[in-house]
Amino acid sequence: MKKLLTIASALALGGFATQAFAYDGTINFTGTISNVTCTLAVSGTTPGTITLPTVTQSALKAVGDTAGTTQFSIKLSACTGTPAPTQAAAWFETGAEVNAAGRLLTTVGGTATDTLSIALYNMGSATPIAIGQGNGSIGSSGSPFPITSGSATLNYQAKYYAEKTGVPAGAVQAKVNYTIQYQ
């Protein structure tokens, strides 16, 4: 009798466990793999190197100060694919090179610093791109640009950005990986 009660209890508890792990819903993921290809050049070079101007420490003395605005472009040419792309944008990748605010981490004089970053902007915008965070229907950090006759020029700006006071003097380096997204 005791054995029968134990078996009945185990079966009853098993039924409750099944209900505890019931689904609340389903998420379906969809996407598209594109065969679009383009030849890329960043401000005329591959790989791209953008040189910001020399600025003084006093230009970056307060948190949030920016200086050294530098325009750069990513040029696409010989774009092919089916269907033919009509727009392109740069998706600036997150990673170890990007801080939590979406700006590029820097080294100054070969030493990592949290006082200075480099912010990227869509051309003509006063708001930095939050690197790696999507916006718009193309899902890109950068604004989409039209592709005409298989070519496009994606225009952006870079600026020094004071994260904290006490920005050190020295040679500045930063990097970011990017992917071109097509629509």
PDB file of C-alpha atoms in Angstrom:
ATOM      1  CA  MET A   1       0.000   0.000   0.000  1.00  0.00           C
ATOM      2  CA  LYS A   2       2.827   2.378   0.931  1.00  0.00           C
ATOM      3  CA  LYS A   3       4.565   1.557  -2.364  1.00  0.00           C
ATOM      4  CA  LEU A   4       1.358   2.244  -4.311  1.00  0.00           C
ATOM      5  CA  LEU A   5       0.955   5.629  -2.560  1.00  0.00           C
ATOM      6  CA  THR A   6       4.576   6.569  -3.424  1.00  0.00           C
ATOM      7  CA  ILE A   7       4.047   5.695  -7.091  1.00  0.00           C
ATOM      8  CA  ALA A   8       0.773   7.650  -7.232  1.00  0.00           C
ATOM      9  CA  SER A   9       2.443  10.672  -5.578  1.00  0.00           C
ATOM     10  CA  ALA A  10       5.362  10.561  -8.041  1.00  0.00           C
ATOM     11  CA  LEU A  11       2.975  10.444 -10.996  1.00  0.00           C
ATOM     12  CA  ALA A  12       0.961  13.367  -9.636  1.00  0.00           C
ATOM     13  CA  LEU A  13       4.090  15.477  -9.045  1.00  0.00           C
ATOM     14  CA  GLY A  14       5.336  14.615 -12.520  1.00  0.00           C
ATOM     15  CA  GLY A  15       2.154  16.126 -13.943  1.00  0.00           C
ATOM     16  CA  PHE A  16       2.786  19.396 -12.058  1.00  0.00           C
ATOM     17  CA  ALA A  17       6.380  19.543 -13.305  1.00  0.00           C
ATOM     18  CA  THR A  18       5.163  19.346 -16.888  1.00  0.00           C
ATOM     19  CA  GLN A  19       2.825  22.278 -16.308  1.00  0.00           C
ATOM     20  CA  ALA A  20       5.606  24.314 -14.659  1.00  0.00           C
ATOM     21  CA  PHE A  21       7.646  24.133 -17.867  1.00  0.00           C
ATOM     22  CA  ALA A  22       4.837  24.985 -20.290  1.00  0.00           C
ATOM     23  CA  TYR A  23       5.643  27.367 -23.165  1.00  0.00           C
ATOM     24  CA  ASP A  24       4.595  31.003 -22.885  1.00  0.00           C
ATOM     25  CA  GLY A  25       5.082  31.565 -26.580  1.00  0.00           C
ATOM     26  CA  THR A  26       7.278  31.006 -29.601  1.00  0.00           C
ATOM     27  CA  ILE A  27       9.758  33.334 -31.266  1.00  0.00           C
ATOM     28  CA  ASN A  28      10.493  32.772 -34.932  1.00  0.00           C
ATOM     29  CA  PHE A  29      13.661  34.204 -36.459  1.00  0.00           C
ATOM     30  CA  THR A  30      13.854  35.172 -40.111  1.00  0.00           C
ATOM     31  CA  GLY A  31      16.529  36.798 -42.216  1.00  0.00           C
ATOM     32  CA  THR A  32      18.029  37.024 -45.649  1.00  0.00           C
ATOM     33  CA  ILE A  33      21.432  36.057 -46.967  1.00  0.00           C
ATOM     34  CA  SER A  34      22.432  38.441 -49.731  1.00  0.00           C
ATOM     35  CA  ASN A  35      24.740  37.853 -52.672  1.00  0.00           C
ATOM     36  CA  VAL A  36      25.469  41.593 -52.972  1.00  0.00           C
ATOM     37  CA  THR A  37      29.131  42.488 -53.305  1.00  0.00           C
ATOM     38  CA  CYS A  38      30.864  45.845 -53.695  1.00  0.00           C
ATOM     39  CA  THR A  39      34.437  47.070 -53.838  1.00  0.00           C
ATOM     40  CA  LEU A  40      35.148  49.194 -50.720  1.00  0.00           C
ATOM     41  CA  ALA A  41      37.568  52.031 -50.011  1.00  0.00           C
ATOM     42  CA  VAL A  42      37.663  54.206 -46.885  1.00  0.00           C
ATOM     43  CA  SER A  43      38.567  57.781 -47.803  1.00  0.00           C
ATOM     44  CA  GLY A  44      40.419  56.428 -50.806  1.00  0.00           C
ATOM     45  CA  THR A  45      42.416  53.687 -49.047  1.00  0.00           C
ATOM     46  CA  THR A  46      41.951  50.032 -48.174  1.00  0.00           C
ATOM     47  CA  PRO A  47      42.163  49.410 -45.246  1.00  0.00           C
ATOM     48  CA  GLY A  48      41.147  52.899 -44.204  1.00  0.00           C
ATOM     49  CA  THR A  49      43.164  55.151 -41.949  1.00  0.00           C
ATOM     50  CA  ILE A  50      41.578  58.422 -40.900  1.00  0.00           C
ATOM     51  CA  THR A  51      43.922  61.029 -39.400  1.00  0.00           C
ATOM     52  CA  LEU A  52      42.289  63.465 -37.019  1.00  0.00           C
ATOM     53  CA  PRO A  53      44.007  66.846 -36.584  1.00  0.00           C
ATOM     54  CA  THR A  54      46.242  67.729 -33.661  1.00  0.00           C
ATOM     55  CA  VAL A  55      44.222  69.543 -30.986  1.00  0.00           C
ATOM     56  CA  THR A  56      45.233  70.989 -27.617  1.00  0.00           C
ATOM     57  CA  GLN A  57      44.331  69.460 -24.271  1.00  0.00           C
ATOM     58  CA  SER A  58      42.452  72.670 -23.446  1.00  0.00           C
ATOM     59  CA  ALA A  59      40.031  71.933 -26.316  1.00  0.00           C
ATOM     60  CA  LEU A  60      38.969  68.791 -24.413  1.00  0.00           C
ATOM     61  CA  LYS A  61      38.980  70.030 -20.809  1.00  0.00           C
ATOM     62  CA  ALA A  62      35.341  69.342 -19.857  1.00  0.00           C
ATOM     63  CA  VAL A  63      33.402  66.083 -20.019  1.00  0.00           C
ATOM     64  CA  GLY A  64      31.554  65.931 -23.343  1.00  0.00           C
ATOM     65  CA  ASP A  65      33.841  68.384 -25.147  1.00  0.00           C
ATOM     66  CA  THR A  66      34.538  67.461 -28.771  1.00  0.00           C
ATOM     67  CA  ALA A  67      37.255  68.658 -31.120  1.00  0.00           C
ATOM     68  CA  GLY A  68      38.998  67.783 -34.358  1.00  0.00           C
ATOM     69  CA  THR A  69      35.984  67.141 -36.575  1.00  0.00           C
ATOM     70  CA  THR A  70      37.175  65.043 -39.510  1.00  0.00           C
ATOM     71  CA  GLN A  71      35.057  63.924 -42.435  1.00  0.00           C
ATOM     72  CA  PHE A  72      35.538  60.466 -43.901  1.00  0.00           C
ATOM     73  CA  SER A  73      33.744  58.352 -46.428  1.00  0.00           C
ATOM     74  CA  ILE A  74      33.273  54.728 -47.306  1.00  0.00           C
ATOM     75  CA  LYS A  75      33.035  54.435 -51.078  1.00  0.00           C
ATOM     76  CA  LEU A  76      31.275  51.500 -52.679  1.00  0.00           C
ATOM     77  CA  SER A  77      31.743  50.680 -56.336  1.00  0.00           C
ATOM     78  CA  ALA A  78      30.997  47.808 -58.692  1.00  0.00           C
ATOM     79  CA  CYS A  79      28.039  46.740 -56.529  1.00  0.00           C
ATOM     80  CA  THR A  80      26.316  43.661 -57.918  1.00  0.00           C
ATOM     81  CA  GLY A  81      23.706  41.247 -56.662  1.00  0.00           C
ATOM     82  CA  THR A  82      20.167  40.027 -57.056  1.00  0.00           C
ATOM     83  CA  PRO A  83      18.067  41.898 -56.336  1.00  0.00           C
ATOM     84  CA  ALA A  84      20.239  44.941 -57.003  1.00  0.00           C
ATOM     85  CA  PRO A  85      20.746  46.903 -53.767  1.00  0.00           C
ATOM     86  CA  THR A  86      19.244  50.394 -53.594  1.00  0.00           C
ATOM     87  CA  GLN A  87      20.745  51.557 -50.275  1.00  0.00           C
ATOM     88  CA  ALA A  88      23.772  50.848 -48.125  1.00  0.00           C
ATOM     89  CA  ALA A  89      24.861  51.803 -44.619  1.00  0.00           C
ATOM     90  CA  ALA A  90      27.792  51.050 -42.356  1.00  0.00           C
ATOM     91  CA  TRP A  91      27.143  48.944 -39.275  1.00  0.00           C
ATOM     92  CA  PHE A  92      29.947  49.822 -36.874  1.00  0.00           C
ATOM     93  CA  GLU A  93      30.562  46.671 -34.834  1.00  0.00           C
ATOM     94  CA  THR A  94      30.603  46.521 -31.054  1.00  0.00           C
ATOM     95  CA  GLY A  95      33.454  44.770 -29.309  1.00  0.00           C
ATOM     96  CA  ALA A  96      36.491  45.362 -27.156  1.00  0.00           C
ATOM     97  CA  GLU A  97      37.222  48.589 -29.079  1.00  0.00           C
ATOM     98  CA  VAL A  98      33.924  50.280 -28.139  1.00  0.00           C
ATOM     99  CA  ASN A  99      32.842  51.719 -24.776  1.00  0.00           C
ATOM    100  CA  ALA A 100      29.371  51.338 -23.234  1.00  0.00           C
ATOM    101  CA  ALA A 101      28.255  54.674 -24.725  1.00  0.00           C
ATOM    102  CA  GLY A 102      29.045  53.464 -28.250  1.00  0.00           C
ATOM    103  CA  ARG A 103      32.229  55.492 -28.771  1.00  0.00           C
ATOM    104  CA  LEU A 104      35.671  54.179 -29.741  1.00  0.00           C
ATOM    105  CA  LEU A 105      38.136  53.431 -26.961  1.00  0.00           C
ATOM    106  CA  THR A 106      41.546  54.997 -27.450  1.00  0.00           C
ATOM    107  CA  THR A 107      45.167  54.663 -26.539  1.00  0.00           C
ATOM    108  CA  VAL A 108      47.140  57.857 -26.016  1.00  0.00           C
ATOM    109  CA  GLY A 109      50.892  57.543 -26.254  1.00  0.00           C
ATOM    110  CA  GLY A 110      50.459  53.759 -26.426  1.00  0.00           C
ATOM    111  CA  THR A 111      48.537  53.560 -23.124  1.00  0.00           C
ATOM    112  CA  ALA A 112      44.812  52.779 -22.902  1.00  0.00           C
ATOM    113  CA  THR A 113      42.798  55.638 -21.440  1.00  0.00           C
ATOM    114  CA  ASP A 114      39.193  56.064 -20.380  1.00  0.00           C
ATOM    115  CA  THR A 115      39.406  59.866 -20.526  1.00  0.00           C
ATOM    116  CA  LEU A 116      39.274  60.149 -24.325  1.00  0.00           C
ATOM    117  CA  SER A 117      37.259  58.404 -27.010  1.00  0.00           C
ATOM    118  CA  ILE A 118      36.498  58.999 -30.652  1.00  0.00           C
ATOM    119  CA  ALA A 119      32.862  59.544 -31.544  1.00  0.00           C
ATOM    120  CA  LEU A 120      31.450  58.818 -34.991  1.00  0.00           C
ATOM    121  CA  TYR A 121      28.631  60.878 -36.479  1.00  0.00           C
ATOM    122  CA  ASN A 122      26.365  60.740 -39.483  1.00  0.00           C
ATOM    123  CA  MET A 123      27.363  63.671 -41.687  1.00  0.00           C
ATOM    124  CA  GLY A 124      25.747  66.865 -40.422  1.00  0.00           C
ATOM    125  CA  SER A 125      24.417  65.316 -37.194  1.00  0.00           C
ATOM    126  CA  ALA A 126      25.203  66.684 -33.733  1.00  0.00           C
ATOM    127  CA  THR A 127      24.370  63.343 -32.082  1.00  0.00           C
ATOM    128  CA  PRO A 128      27.067  60.645 -32.017  1.00  0.00           C
ATOM    129  CA  ILE A 129      26.293  57.262 -33.533  1.00  0.00           C
ATOM    130  CA  ALA A 130      25.773  54.721 -30.753  1.00  0.00           C
ATOM    131  CA  ILE A 131      28.085  52.147 -32.305  1.00  0.00           C
ATOM    132  CA  GLY A 132      26.519  48.718 -32.659  1.00  0.00           C
ATOM    133  CA  GLN A 133      23.013  49.857 -31.810  1.00  0.00           C
ATOM    134  CA  GLY A 134      20.557  49.690 -34.712  1.00  0.00           C
ATOM    135  CA  ASN A 135      18.219  52.389 -35.908  1.00  0.00           C
ATOM    136  CA  GLY A 136      16.008  52.767 -38.932  1.00  0.00           C
ATOM    137  CA  SER A 137      14.628  50.141 -41.246  1.00  0.00           C
ATOM    138  CA  ILE A 138      18.046  49.146 -42.544  1.00  0.00           C
ATOM    139  CA  GLY A 139      19.152  48.238 -38.985  1.00  0.00           C
ATOM    140  CA  SER A 140      22.378  50.199 -39.157  1.00  0.00           C
ATOM    141  CA  SER A 141      24.327  52.458 -36.886  1.00  0.00           C
ATOM    142  CA  GLY A 142      24.990  54.778 -39.816  1.00  0.00           C
ATOM    143  CA  SER A 143      22.431  56.463 -42.020  1.00  0.00           C
ATOM    144  CA  PRO A 144      21.559  54.658 -45.253  1.00  0.00           C
ATOM    145  CA  PHE A 145      22.823  56.152 -48.519  1.00  0.00           C
ATOM    146  CA  PRO A 146      21.434  55.502 -52.011  1.00  0.00           C
ATOM    147  CA  ILE A 147      23.255  53.202 -54.425  1.00  0.00           C
ATOM    148  CA  THR A 148      23.123  54.622 -57.941  1.00  0.00           C
ATOM    149  CA  SER A 149      24.557  52.792 -60.972  1.00  0.00           C
ATOM    150  CA  GLY A 150      26.312  50.344 -58.644  1.00  0.00           C
ATOM    151  CA  SER A 151      28.096  53.011 -56.560  1.00  0.00           C
ATOM    152  CA  ALA A 152      27.563  54.905 -53.310  1.00  0.00           C
ATOM    153  CA  THR A 153      29.470  57.186 -50.971  1.00  0.00           C
ATOM    154  CA  LEU A 154      28.689  56.832 -47.262  1.00  0.00           C
ATOM    155  CA  ASN A 155      29.745  60.057 -45.496  1.00  0.00           C
ATOM    156  CA  TYR A 156      30.528  60.243 -41.792  1.00  0.00           C
ATOM    157  CA  GLN A 157      32.499  62.349 -39.314  1.00  0.00           C
ATOM    158  CA  ALA A 158      34.838  61.497 -36.448  1.00  0.00           C
ATOM    159  CA  LYS A 159      35.649  63.710 -33.446  1.00  0.00           C
ATOM    160  CA  TYR A 160      37.735  63.461 -30.302  1.00  0.00           C
ATOM    161  CA  TYR A 161      35.355  63.150 -27.325  1.00  0.00           C
ATOM    162  CA  ALA A 162      36.336  63.940 -23.700  1.00  0.00           C
ATOM    163  CA  GLU A 163      34.925  61.140 -21.527  1.00  0.00           C
ATOM    164  CA  LYS A 164      36.495  62.617 -18.376  1.00  0.00           C
ATOM    165  CA  THR A 165      38.634  65.583 -17.429  1.00  0.00           C
ATOM    166  CA  GLY A 166      42.404  65.264 -17.691  1.00  0.00           C
ATOM    167  CA  VAL A 167      42.806  64.048 -21.276  1.00  0.00           C
ATOM    168  CA  PRO A 168      46.512  63.143 -21.664  1.00  0.00           C
ATOM    169  CA  ALA A 169      48.755  64.435 -24.444  1.00  0.00           C
ATOM    170  CA  GLY A 170      50.192  62.038 -27.025  1.00  0.00           C
ATOM    171  CA  ALA A 171      49.521  60.131 -30.225  1.00  0.00           C
ATOM    172  CA  VAL A 172      45.932  58.814 -30.308  1.00  0.00           C
ATOM    173  CA  GLN A 173      44.858  55.498 -31.798  1.00  0.00           C
ATOM    174  CA  ALA A 174      41.477  53.793 -32.068  1.00  0.00           C
ATOM    175  CA  LYS A 175      39.827  51.337 -34.409  1.00  0.00           C
ATOM    176  CA  VAL A 176      36.440  49.966 -35.315  1.00  0.00           C
ATOM    177  CA  ASN A 177      35.298  47.085 -37.474  1.00  0.00           C
ATOM    178  CA  TYR A 178      32.392  47.655 -39.816  1.00  0.00           C
ATOM    179  CA  THR A 179      30.066  45.734 -42.072  1.00  0.00           C
ATOM    180  CA  ILE A 180      28.173  47.194 -45.003  1.00  0.00           C
ATOM    181  CA  GLN A 181      24.459  46.490 -44.894  1.00  0.00           C
ATOM    182  CA  TYR A 182      22.485  46.549 -48.118  1.00  0.00           C
ATOM    183  CA  GLN A 183      18.818  47.087 -48.757  1.00  0.00           C
TER     184      GLN A 183
END
